[in-house]
Coordinates of C-alpha atoms in Angstrom, one line a residue:
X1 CA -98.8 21.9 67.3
X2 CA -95.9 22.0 64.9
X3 CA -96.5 23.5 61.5
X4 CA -95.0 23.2 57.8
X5 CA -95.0 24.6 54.3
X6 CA -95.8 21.4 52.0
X7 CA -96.5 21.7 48.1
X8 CA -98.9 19.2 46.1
X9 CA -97.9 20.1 42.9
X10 CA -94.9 22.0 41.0
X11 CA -96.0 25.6 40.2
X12 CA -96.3 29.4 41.1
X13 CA -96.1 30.1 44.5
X14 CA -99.8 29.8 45.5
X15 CA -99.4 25.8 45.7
X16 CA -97.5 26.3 48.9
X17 CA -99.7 25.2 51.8
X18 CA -98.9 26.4 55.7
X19 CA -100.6 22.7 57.7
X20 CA -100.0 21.0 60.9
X21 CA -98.1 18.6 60.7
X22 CA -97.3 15.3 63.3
X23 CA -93.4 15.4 63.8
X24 CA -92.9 12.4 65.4
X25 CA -89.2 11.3 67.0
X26 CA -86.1 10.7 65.9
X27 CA -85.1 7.6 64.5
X28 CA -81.7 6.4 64.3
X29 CA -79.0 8.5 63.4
X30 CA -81.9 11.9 63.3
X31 CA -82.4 14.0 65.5
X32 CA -85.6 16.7 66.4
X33 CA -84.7 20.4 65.4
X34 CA -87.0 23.6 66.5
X35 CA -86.5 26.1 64.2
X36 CA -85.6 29.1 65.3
X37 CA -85.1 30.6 62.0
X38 CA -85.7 29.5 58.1
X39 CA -83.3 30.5 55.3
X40 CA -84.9 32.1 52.3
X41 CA -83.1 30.9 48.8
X42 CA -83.6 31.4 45.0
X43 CA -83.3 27.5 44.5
X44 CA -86.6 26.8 47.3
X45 CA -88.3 28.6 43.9
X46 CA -86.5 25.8 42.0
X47 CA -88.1 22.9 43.8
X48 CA -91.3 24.6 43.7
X49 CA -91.4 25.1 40.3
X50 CA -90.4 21.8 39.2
X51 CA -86.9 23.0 37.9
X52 CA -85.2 21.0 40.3
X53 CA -87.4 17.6 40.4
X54 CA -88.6 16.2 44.1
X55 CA -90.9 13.6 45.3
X56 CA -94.4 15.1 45.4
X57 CA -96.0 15.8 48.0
X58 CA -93.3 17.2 49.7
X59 CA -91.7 20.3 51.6
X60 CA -89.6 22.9 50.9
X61 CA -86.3 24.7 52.3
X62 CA -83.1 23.9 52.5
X63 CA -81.8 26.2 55.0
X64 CA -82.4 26.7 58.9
X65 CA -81.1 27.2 62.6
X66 CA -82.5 26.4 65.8
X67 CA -81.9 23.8 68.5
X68 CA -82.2 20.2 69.1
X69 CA -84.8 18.6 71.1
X70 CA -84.3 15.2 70.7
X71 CA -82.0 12.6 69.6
X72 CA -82.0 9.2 68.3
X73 CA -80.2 6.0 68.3
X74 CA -76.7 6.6 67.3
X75 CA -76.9 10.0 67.1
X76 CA -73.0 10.8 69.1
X77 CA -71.9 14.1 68.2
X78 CA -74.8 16.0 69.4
X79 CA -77.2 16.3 72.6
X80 CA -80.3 18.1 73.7
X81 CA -80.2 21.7 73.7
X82 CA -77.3 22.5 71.3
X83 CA -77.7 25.3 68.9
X84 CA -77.2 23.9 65.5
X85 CA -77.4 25.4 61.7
X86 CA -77.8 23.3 58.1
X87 CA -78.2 23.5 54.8
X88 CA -79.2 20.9 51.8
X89 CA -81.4 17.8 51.8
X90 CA -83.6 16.6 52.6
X91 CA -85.8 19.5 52.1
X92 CA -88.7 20.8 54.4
X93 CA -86.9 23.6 56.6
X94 CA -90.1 25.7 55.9
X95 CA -91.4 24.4 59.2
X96 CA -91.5 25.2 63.1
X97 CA -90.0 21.8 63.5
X98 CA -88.4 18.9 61.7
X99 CA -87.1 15.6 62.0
X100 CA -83.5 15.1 60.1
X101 CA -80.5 13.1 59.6
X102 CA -77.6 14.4 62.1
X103 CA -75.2 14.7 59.5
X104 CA -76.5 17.2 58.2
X105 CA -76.2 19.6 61.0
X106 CA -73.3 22.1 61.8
X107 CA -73.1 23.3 65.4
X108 CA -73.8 26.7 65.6
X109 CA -71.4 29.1 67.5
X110 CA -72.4 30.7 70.3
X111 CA -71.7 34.5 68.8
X112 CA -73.7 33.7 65.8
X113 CA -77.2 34.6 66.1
X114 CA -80.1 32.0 64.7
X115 CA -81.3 34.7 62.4
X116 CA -77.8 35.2 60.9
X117 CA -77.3 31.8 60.5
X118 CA -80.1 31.3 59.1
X119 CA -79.2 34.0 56.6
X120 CA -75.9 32.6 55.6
X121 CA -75.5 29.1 55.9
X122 CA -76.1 28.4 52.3
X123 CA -75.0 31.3 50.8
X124 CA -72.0 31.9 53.2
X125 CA -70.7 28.4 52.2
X126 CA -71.6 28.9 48.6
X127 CA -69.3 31.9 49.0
X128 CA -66.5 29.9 50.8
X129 CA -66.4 27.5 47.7
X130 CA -67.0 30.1 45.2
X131 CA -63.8 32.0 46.7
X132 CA -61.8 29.1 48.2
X133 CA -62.0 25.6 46.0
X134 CA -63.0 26.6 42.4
X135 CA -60.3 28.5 41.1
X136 CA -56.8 29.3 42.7
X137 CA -56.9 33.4 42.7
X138 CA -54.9 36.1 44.2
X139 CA -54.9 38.8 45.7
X140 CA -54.8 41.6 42.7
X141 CA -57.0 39.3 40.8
X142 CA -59.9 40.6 39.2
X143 CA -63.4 39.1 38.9
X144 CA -66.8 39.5 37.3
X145 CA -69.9 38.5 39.7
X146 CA -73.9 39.3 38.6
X147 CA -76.3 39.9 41.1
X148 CA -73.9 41.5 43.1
X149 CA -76.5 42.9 45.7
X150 CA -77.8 39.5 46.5
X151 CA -77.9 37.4 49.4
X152 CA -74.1 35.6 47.9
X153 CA -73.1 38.9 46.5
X154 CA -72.9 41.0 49.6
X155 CA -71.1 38.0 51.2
X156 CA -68.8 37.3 48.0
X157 CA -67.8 41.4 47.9
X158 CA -66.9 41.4 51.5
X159 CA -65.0 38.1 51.2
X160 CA -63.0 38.8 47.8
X161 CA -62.2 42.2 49.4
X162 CA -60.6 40.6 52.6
X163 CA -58.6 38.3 50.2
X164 CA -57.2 41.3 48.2
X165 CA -59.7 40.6 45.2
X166 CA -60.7 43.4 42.6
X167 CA -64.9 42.6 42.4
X168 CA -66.5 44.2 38.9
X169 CA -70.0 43.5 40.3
X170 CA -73.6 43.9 38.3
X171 CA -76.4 44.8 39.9
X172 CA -80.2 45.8 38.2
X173 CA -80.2 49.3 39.8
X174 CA -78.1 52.4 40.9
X175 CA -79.7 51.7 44.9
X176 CA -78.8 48.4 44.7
X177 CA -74.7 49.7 43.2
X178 CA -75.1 51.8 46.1
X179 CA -75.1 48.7 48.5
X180 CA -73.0 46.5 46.5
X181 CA -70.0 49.4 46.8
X182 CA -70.9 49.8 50.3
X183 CA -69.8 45.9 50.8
X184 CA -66.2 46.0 49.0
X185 CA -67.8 45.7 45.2
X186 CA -64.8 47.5 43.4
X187 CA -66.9 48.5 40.4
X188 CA -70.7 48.0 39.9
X189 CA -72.8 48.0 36.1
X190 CA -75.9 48.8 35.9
X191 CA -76.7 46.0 33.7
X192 CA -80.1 47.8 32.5
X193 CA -78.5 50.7 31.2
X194 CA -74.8 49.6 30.3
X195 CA -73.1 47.1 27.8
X196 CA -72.0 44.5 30.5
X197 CA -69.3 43.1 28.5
X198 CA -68.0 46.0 26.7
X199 CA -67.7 47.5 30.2
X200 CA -65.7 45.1 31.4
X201 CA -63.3 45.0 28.6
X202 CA -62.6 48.3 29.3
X203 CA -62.0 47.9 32.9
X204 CA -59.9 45.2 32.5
X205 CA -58.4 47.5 29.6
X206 CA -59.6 45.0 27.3
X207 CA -58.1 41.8 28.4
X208 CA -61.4 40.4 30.3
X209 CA -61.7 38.5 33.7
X210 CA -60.1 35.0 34.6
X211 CA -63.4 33.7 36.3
X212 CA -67.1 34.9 36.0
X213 CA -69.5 34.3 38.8
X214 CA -72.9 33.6 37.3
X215 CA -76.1 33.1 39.5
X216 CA -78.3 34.2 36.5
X217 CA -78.3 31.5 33.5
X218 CA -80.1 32.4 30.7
X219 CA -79.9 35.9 30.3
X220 CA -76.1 36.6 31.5
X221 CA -74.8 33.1 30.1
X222 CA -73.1 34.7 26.7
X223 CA -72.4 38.3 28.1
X224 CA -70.7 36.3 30.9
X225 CA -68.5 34.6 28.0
X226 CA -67.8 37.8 26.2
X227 CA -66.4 38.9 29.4
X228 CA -64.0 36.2 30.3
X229 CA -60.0 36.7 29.2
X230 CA -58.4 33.7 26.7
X231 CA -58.5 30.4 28.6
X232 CA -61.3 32.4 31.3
X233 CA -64.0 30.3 33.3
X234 CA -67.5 30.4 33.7
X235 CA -69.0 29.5 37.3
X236 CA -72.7 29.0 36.2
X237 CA -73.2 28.2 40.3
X238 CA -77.5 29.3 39.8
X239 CA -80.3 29.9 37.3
X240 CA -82.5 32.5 38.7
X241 CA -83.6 33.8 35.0
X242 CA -83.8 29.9 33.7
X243 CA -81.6 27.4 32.8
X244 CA -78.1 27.9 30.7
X245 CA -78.9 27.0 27.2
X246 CA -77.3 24.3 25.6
X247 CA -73.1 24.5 25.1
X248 CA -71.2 24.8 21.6
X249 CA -68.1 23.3 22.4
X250 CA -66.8 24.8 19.2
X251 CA -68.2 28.8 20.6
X252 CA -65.8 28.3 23.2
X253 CA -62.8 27.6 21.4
X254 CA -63.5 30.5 19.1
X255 CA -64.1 32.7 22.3
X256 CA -60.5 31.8 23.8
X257 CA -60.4 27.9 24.6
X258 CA -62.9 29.2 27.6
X259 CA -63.6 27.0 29.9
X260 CA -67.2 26.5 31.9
X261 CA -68.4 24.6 35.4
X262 CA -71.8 23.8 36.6
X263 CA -71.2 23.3 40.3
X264 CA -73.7 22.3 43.3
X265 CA -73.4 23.2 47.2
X266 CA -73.9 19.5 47.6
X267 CA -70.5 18.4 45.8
X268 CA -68.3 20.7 47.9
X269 CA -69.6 20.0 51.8
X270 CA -70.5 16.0 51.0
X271 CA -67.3 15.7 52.8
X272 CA -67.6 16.5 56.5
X273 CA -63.8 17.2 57.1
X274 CA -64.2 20.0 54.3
X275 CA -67.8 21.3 55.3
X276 CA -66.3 21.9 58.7
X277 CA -63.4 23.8 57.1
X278 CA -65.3 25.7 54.7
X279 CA -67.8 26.5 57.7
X280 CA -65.1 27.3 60.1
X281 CA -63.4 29.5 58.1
X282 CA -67.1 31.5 57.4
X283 CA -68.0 31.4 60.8
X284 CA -65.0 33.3 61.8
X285 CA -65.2 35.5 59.1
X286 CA -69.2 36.9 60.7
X287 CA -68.1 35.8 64.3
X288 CA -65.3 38.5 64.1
X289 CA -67.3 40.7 61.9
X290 CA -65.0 41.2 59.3
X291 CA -67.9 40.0 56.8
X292 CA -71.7 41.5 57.8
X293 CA -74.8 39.4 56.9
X294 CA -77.5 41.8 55.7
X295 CA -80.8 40.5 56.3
X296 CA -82.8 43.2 54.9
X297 CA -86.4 41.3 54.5
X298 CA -88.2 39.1 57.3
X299 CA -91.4 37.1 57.0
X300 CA -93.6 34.8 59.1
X301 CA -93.3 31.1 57.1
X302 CA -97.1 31.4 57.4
X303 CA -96.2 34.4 54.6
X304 CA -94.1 32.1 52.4
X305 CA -96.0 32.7 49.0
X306 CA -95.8 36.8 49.5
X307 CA -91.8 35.6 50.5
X308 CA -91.5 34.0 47.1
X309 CA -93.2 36.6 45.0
X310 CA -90.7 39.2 46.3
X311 CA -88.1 36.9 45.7
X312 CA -88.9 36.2 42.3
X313 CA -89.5 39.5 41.3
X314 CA -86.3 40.9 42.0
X315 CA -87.4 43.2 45.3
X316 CA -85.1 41.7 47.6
X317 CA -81.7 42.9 48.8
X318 CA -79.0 41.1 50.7
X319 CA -80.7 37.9 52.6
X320 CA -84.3 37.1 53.8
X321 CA -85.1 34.7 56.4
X322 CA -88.5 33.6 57.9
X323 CA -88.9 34.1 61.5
X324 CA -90.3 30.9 63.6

């Protein structure tokens, strides 16, 4: 019988639940995926806690691969047995099996493996729009990205290398620099025991960076800001240590007329012509393997709540999936 993670309640990671669960078939336009593998993501921790809002009771996950079994009325563009990938809503990839709409799915190429995909999808095209749609750089440019070890780090240091990009990358700990420089992170701070934005003045010999790439929120927002250059940008693109705190317009004036974006996934693959663009360009990227996805941490979904305690707790590196 098919199984699922489903939550009750907002909270800590003990209100997940592993039940079985009746699938059912597709209606039109869905189809029937069985997961082969289940991305894990800082933002499942969101929905769980509440900090992105969801119908309760519901699911969780965003992010999976696996194949189609079945599809409904409608459905044109794909068939029985084709290996497909996803990520977005409607949540509830934490599950052996799902029903979903088929426009949300992205056929899968045959040299990309489920586990990879599974390991990427999100956070390979989070990279592709990080790199490709929000700011026009060059190569020679340099950059500022926290949580340069992570599952987007390794990806966005591969990526920005390959486009001629100079990465100053932070990471929590000298292993983790280690990794970071061992994936085309030109310089790595040791946020714990250096002064993030004093070190990058003086690697950018005190002019700062044109764009900041900010997964963390609370805790980096204003070092991130002290590190931009006059008329700079902040990508605020995650939260993993809470939200951003509210803006003073007039603070970034003061701070060089800086300039600072919110973005979502959702926004930059709602069109399917530049999903499939985005994801093309990605999936050659790994096909080829010019960039390497690192999936250094695997758990059984019946395991989620140990999954999300590492996760949270910062003793992760590089991507985790769940194996199905």
């Amino acid at each position: 019988m098919a199984h699922a993670v489903r939550i009750d309640e907002t909270g800590g990671p003990e209100v997940m639940r592993w039940v079985p669960v009746e699938v059912g078939a597709p209606g039109p336009g869905e189809v029937r995926v069985r997961h082969e593998a289940v991305g894990l993501n800082f933002a499942d921790t969101y929905f769980r806690t509440g900090l992105y809002p969801a119908p309760l009771p519901n699911g969780l996950g965003v992010e999976g691969a696996g194949v189609v079994e079945a599809v409904g009325p409608g459905v044109a563009d794909f068939e029985p047995g084709d290996r497909v990938t996803y990520t977005g809503s409607p949540l509830g990839a934490y599950s052996t099996e799902r029903v979903m709409p088929a426009d949300s799915l992205i056929r899968l190429p045959d040299n990309i493996d489920f586990e990879t995909a599974a390991a990427m999808t999100m956070r390979g095209l989070t990279t592709a729009y990080l790199l490709r749609r929000i700011h026009p750089l060059e190569a020679g440019d340099t950059v500022l990205l926290h949580a340069a070890a992570g599952g987007v780090g390794l990806l966005f240091c591969q990526w920005a290398a390959l486009l001629g990009i100079r990465v100053i990358g932070t990471v929590s700990t000298h292993e983790k620099a280690e990794v970071a420089r061992a994936h085309g992170c030109s310089e790595v701070i040791v946020y714990r025991e250096q002064d993030v934005a004093a070190e990058v003045r003086r690697l950018t010999d005190g002019a700062g960076v044109p764009v900041v790439y900010d997964s963390i929120g609370a805790t980096t927002f204003e070092t991130s800001l002290d590190s931009l250059a006059r008329r700079g940008l902040l990508v605020c693109f995650g939260t993993a240590s809470g939200p951003i705190p509210p803006i003073d317009a007039m603070s970034l004036a003061v701070k060089g007329s800086l300039f600072v974006t919110r973005p979502a996934l959702a926004d930059y693959i709602a069109d399917p012509a530049e999903r499939a663009e985005l994801a093309g360009e990605l999936f050659d990227h790994v096909g080829s393997g010019r960039i390497r996805v690192e999936i250094n941490q695997r758990y059984d979904l019946v395991d989620c709540v140990e999954a999300h305690r590492d996760l949270e707790a910062g003793r992760t590196v590089g991507s985790s999936v769940f194996k199905v």
